mmCIF file of C-alpha atoms and ligand atoms in Angstrom:
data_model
loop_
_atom_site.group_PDB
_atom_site.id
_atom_site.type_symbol
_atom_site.label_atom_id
_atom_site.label_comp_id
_atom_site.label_asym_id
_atom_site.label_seq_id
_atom_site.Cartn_x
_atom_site.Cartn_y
_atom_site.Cartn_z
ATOM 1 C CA UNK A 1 9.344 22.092 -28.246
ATOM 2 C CA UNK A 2 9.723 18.423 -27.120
ATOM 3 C CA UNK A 3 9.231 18.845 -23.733
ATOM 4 C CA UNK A 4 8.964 16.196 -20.402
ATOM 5 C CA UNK A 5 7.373 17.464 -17.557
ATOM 6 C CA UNK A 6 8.299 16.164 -14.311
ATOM 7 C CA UNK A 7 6.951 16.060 -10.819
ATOM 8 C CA UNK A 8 5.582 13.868 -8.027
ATOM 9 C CA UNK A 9 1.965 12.691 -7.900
ATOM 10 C CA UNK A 10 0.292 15.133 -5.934
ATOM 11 C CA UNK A 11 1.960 18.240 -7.333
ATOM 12 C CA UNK A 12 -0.563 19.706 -9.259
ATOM 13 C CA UNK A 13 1.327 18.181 -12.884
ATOM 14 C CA UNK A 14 -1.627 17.140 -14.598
ATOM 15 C CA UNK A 15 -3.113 20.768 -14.704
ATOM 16 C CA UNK A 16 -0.310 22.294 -14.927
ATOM 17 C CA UNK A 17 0.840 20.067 -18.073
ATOM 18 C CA UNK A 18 -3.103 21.048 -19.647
ATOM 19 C CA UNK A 19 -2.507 24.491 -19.743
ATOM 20 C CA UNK A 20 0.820 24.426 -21.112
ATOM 21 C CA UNK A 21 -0.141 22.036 -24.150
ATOM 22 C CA UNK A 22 -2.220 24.662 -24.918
ATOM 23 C CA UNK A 23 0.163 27.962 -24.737
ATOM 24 C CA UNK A 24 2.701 26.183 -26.152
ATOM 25 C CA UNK A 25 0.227 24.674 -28.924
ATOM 26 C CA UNK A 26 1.672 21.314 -28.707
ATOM 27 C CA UNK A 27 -0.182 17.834 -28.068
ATOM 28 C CA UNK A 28 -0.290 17.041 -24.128
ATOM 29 C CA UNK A 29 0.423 13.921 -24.160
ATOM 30 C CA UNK A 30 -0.214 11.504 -20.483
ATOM 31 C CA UNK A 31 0.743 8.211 -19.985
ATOM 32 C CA UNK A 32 -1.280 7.486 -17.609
ATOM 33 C CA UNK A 33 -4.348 8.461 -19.231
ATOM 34 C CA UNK A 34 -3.725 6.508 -22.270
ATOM 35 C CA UNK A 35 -3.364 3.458 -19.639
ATOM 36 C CA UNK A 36 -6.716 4.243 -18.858
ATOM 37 C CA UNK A 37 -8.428 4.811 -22.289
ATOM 38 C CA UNK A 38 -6.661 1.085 -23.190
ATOM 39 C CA UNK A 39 -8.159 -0.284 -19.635
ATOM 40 C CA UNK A 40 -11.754 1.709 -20.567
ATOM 41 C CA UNK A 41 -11.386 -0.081 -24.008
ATOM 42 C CA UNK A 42 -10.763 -3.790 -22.749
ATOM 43 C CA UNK A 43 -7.545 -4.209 -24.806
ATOM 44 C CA UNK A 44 -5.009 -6.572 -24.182
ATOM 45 C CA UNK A 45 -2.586 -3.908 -22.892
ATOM 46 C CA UNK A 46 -5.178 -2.040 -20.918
ATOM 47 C CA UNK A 47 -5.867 -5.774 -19.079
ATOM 48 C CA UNK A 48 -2.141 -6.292 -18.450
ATOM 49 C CA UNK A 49 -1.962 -3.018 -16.968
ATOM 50 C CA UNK A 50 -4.598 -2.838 -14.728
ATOM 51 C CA UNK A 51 -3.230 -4.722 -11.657
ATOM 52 C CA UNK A 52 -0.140 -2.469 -11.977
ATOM 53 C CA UNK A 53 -2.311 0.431 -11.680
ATOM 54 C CA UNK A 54 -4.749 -0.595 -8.893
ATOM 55 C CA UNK A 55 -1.391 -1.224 -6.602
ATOM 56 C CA UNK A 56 0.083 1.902 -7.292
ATOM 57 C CA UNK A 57 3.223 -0.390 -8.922
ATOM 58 C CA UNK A 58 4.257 1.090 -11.828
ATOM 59 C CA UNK A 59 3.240 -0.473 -15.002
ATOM 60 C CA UNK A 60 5.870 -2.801 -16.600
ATOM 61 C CA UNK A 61 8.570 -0.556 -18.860
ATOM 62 C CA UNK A 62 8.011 -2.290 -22.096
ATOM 63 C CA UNK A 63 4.268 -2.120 -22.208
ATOM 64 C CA UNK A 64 4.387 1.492 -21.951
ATOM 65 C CA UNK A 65 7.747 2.182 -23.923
ATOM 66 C CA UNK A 66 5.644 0.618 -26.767
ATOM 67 C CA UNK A 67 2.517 2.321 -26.317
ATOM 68 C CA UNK A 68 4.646 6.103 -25.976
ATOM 69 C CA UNK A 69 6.365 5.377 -28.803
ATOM 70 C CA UNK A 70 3.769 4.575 -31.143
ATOM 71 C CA UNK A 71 1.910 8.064 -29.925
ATOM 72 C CA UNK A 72 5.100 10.148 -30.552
ATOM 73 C CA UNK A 73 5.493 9.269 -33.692
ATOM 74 C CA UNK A 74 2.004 10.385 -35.010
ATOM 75 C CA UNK A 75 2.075 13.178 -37.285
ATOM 76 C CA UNK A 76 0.607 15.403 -34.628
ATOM 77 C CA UNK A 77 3.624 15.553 -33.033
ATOM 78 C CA UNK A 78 5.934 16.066 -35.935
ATOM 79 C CA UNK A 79 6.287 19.766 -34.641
ATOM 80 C CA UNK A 80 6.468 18.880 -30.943
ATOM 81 C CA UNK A 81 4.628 17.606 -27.750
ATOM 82 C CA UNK A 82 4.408 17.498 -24.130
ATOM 83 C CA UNK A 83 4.742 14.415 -21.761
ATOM 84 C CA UNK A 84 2.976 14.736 -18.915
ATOM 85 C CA UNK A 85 3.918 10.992 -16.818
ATOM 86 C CA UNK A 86 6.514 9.421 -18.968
ATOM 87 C CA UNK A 87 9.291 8.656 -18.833
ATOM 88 C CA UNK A 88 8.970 7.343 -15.179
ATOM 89 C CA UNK A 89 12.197 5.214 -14.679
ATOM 90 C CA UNK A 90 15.815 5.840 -16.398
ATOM 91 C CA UNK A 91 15.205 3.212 -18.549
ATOM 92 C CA UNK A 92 12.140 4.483 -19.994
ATOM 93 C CA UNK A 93 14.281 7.334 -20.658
ATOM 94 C CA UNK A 94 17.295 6.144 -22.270
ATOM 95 C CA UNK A 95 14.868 4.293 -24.704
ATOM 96 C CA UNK A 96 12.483 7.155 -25.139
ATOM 97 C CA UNK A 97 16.661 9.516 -25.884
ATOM 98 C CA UNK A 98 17.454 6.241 -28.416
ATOM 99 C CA UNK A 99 13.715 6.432 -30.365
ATOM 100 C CA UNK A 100 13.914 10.051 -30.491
ATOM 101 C CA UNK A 101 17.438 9.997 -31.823
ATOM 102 C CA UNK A 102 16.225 7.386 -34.622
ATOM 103 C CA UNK A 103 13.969 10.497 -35.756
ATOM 104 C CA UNK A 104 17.471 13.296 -34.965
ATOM 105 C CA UNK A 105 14.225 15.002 -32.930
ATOM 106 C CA UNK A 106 15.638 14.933 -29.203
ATOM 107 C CA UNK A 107 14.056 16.066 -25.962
ATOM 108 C CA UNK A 108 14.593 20.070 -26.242
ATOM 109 C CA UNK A 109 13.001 20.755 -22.632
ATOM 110 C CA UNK A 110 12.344 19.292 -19.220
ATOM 111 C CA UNK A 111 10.499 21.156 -16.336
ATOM 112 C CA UNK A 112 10.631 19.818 -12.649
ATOM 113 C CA UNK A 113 8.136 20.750 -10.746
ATOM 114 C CA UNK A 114 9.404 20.865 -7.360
ATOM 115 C CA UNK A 115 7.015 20.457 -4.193
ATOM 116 C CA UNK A 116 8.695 19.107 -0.855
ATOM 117 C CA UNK A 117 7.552 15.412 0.263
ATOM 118 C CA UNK A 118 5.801 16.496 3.096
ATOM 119 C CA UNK A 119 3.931 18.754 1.148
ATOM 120 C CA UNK A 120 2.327 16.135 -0.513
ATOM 121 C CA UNK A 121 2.341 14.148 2.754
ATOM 122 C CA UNK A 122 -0.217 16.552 4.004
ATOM 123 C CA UNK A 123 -1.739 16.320 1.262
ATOM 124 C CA UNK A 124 -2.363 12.987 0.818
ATOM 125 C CA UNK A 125 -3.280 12.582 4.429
ATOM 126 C CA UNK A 126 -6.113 15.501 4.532
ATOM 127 C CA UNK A 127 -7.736 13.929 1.510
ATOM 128 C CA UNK A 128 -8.031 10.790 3.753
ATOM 129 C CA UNK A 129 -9.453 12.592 6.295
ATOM 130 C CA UNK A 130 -11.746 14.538 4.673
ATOM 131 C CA UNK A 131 -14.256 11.937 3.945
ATOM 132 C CA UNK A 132 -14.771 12.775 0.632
ATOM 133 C CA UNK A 133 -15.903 9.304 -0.401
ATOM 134 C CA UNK A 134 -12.417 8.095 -0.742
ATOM 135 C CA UNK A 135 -11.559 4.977 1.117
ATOM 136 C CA UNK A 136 -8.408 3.913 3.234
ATOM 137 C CA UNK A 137 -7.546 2.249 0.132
ATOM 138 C CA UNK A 138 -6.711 5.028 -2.184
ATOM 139 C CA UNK A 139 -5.203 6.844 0.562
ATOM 140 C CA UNK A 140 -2.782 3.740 0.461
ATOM 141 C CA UNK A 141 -2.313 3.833 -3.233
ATOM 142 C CA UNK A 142 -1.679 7.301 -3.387
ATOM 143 C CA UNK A 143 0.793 7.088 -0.668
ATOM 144 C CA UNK A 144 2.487 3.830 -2.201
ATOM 145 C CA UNK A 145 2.405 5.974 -5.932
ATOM 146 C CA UNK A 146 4.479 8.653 -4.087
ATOM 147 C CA UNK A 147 6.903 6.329 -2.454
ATOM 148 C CA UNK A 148 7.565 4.789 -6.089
ATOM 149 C CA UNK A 149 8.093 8.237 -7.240
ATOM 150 C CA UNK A 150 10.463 9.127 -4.959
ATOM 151 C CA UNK A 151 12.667 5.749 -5.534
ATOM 152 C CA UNK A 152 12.107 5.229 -9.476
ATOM 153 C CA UNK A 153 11.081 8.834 -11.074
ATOM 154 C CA UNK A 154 13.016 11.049 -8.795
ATOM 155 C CA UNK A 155 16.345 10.118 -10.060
ATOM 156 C CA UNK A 156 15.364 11.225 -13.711
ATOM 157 C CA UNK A 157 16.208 15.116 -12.413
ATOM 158 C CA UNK A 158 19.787 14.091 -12.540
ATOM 159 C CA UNK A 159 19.745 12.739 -15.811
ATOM 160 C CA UNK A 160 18.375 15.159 -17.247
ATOM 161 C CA UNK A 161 20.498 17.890 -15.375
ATOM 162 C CA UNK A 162 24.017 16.432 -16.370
ATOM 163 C CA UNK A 163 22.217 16.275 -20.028
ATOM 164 C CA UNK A 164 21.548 20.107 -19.581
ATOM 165 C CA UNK A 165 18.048 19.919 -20.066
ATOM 166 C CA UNK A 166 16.821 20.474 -16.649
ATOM 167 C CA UNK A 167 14.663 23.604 -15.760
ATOM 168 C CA UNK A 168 13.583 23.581 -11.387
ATOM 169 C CA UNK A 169 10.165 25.011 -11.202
ATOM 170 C CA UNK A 170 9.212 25.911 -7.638
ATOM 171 C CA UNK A 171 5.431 24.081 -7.566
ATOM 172 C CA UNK A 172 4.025 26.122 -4.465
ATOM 173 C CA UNK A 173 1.406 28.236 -4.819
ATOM 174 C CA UNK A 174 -1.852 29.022 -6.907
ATOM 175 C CA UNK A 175 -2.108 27.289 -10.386
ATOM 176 C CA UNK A 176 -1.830 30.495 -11.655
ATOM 177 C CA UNK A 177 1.666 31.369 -10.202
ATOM 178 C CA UNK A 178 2.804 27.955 -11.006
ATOM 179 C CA UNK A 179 2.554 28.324 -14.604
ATOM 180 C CA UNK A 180 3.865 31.584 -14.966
ATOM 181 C CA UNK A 181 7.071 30.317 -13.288
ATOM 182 C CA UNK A 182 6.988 27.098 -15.730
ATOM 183 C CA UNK A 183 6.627 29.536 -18.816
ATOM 184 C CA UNK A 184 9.160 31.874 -17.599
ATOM 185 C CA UNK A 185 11.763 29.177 -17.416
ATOM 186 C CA UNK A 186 10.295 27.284 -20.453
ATOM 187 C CA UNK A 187 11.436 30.113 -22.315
ATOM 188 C CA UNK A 188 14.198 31.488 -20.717
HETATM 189 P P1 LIG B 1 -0.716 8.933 -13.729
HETATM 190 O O1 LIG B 1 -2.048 9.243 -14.313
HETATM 191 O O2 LIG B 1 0.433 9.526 -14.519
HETATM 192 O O3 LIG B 1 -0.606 9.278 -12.291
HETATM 193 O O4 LIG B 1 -0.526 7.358 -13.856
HETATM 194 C C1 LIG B 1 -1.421 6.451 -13.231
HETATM 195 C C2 LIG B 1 -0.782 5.084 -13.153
HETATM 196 O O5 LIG B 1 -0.499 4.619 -14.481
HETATM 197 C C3 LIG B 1 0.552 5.007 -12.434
HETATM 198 O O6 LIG B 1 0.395 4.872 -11.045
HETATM 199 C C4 LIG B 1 1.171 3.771 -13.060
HETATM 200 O O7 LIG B 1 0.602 2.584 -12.547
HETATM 201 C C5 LIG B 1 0.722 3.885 -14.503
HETATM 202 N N1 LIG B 1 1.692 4.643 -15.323
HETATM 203 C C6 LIG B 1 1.511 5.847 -15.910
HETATM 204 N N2 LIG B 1 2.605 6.239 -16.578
HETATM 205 C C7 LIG B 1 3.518 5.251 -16.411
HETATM 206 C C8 LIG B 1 4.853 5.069 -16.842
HETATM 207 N N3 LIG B 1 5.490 5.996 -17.587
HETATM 208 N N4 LIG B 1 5.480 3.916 -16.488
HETATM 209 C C9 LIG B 1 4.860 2.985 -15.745
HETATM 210 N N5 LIG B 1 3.621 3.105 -15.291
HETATM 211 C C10 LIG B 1 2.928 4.226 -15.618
#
């Protein structure tokens, strides 16, 4: 299973993509937190990255086409993998279809996890509130990473639905309900 998860910031994804790495026994593989392992590590890539990430911008295309593509091709994802964050725009994902067609080892699967804007509104607004150490600031990052998803991300649904590969995944409720709906449709 070569599988992209999809879903706005906020929506539970990262979790959600955890526990199905593991059911499915493939690598979970985030984009975002190998942004931050190359950022912990002081690499080049990790410095060029960083102002991207502290905006809420999204982090140049090529820098992060690169660094995916290296990671897929490792052996420990000859027999599949999970990406949990990428691809984020359609051109990440018309280079991520032409890499994996190289290797005649497409996409099989893509899951949508669907929560409603103002779901995540809420969301992002009681965190703010709840004084949880959090400043103004991140409250304005996460809020600025949402409208990004919503103008950039969002549209891959439709290229991967007139590719056939899209599966909607209703993303209210417990974790627990959440994946059982994801599995169900993963292997429907
Ligand atoms: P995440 O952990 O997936 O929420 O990503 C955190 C941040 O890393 C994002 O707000 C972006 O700045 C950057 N990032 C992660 N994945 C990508 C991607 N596929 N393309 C561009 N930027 C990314």
């Amino acid at each position: 299973m070569r599988l992209v998860l999809l879903g706005p910031p906020g929506s539970g994804k990262g979790t959600q993509a955890v526990m199905l790495a593991r059911r499915f026994n493939i690598p979970h593989i985030s984009s975002g937190e190998l942004l931050r392992q190359e950022m912990a590590a002081g690499s080049p890539l990790g410095g060029r990255a960083k102002e991207f990430m502290d905006r809420g911008d999204l982090v140049p295309d090529e820098l992060v086409i690169e660094m995916m593509g290296q990671r897929i091709l490792r052996p420990d994802c000859s027999a599949g993998f999970l990406l949990d964050g990428f691809p984020r725009t359609l051109e990440q994902a018309q280079l991520l279809d032409a890499l994996l067609e190289k290797h005649r080892a497409p996409i099989s699967h893509v899951a949508d996890l669907d929560v409603p804007e103002e779901v995540i509104i809420e969301r992002i607004r009681k965190r703010g509130e709840s004084g949880s150490g959090r400043s103004d600031d991140t409250v304005e990052v996460a809020a600025k990473r949402l409208q990004v998803y919503w103008a950039q991300t969002a549209p891959l649904s439709r290229y991967y639905r007139e590719r056939g590969l899209l599966r909607q995944v209703n993303g209210l409720g417990t974790v627990e309900e959440i994946q059982g709906r994801l599995v169900q449709a993963l292997e429907a």
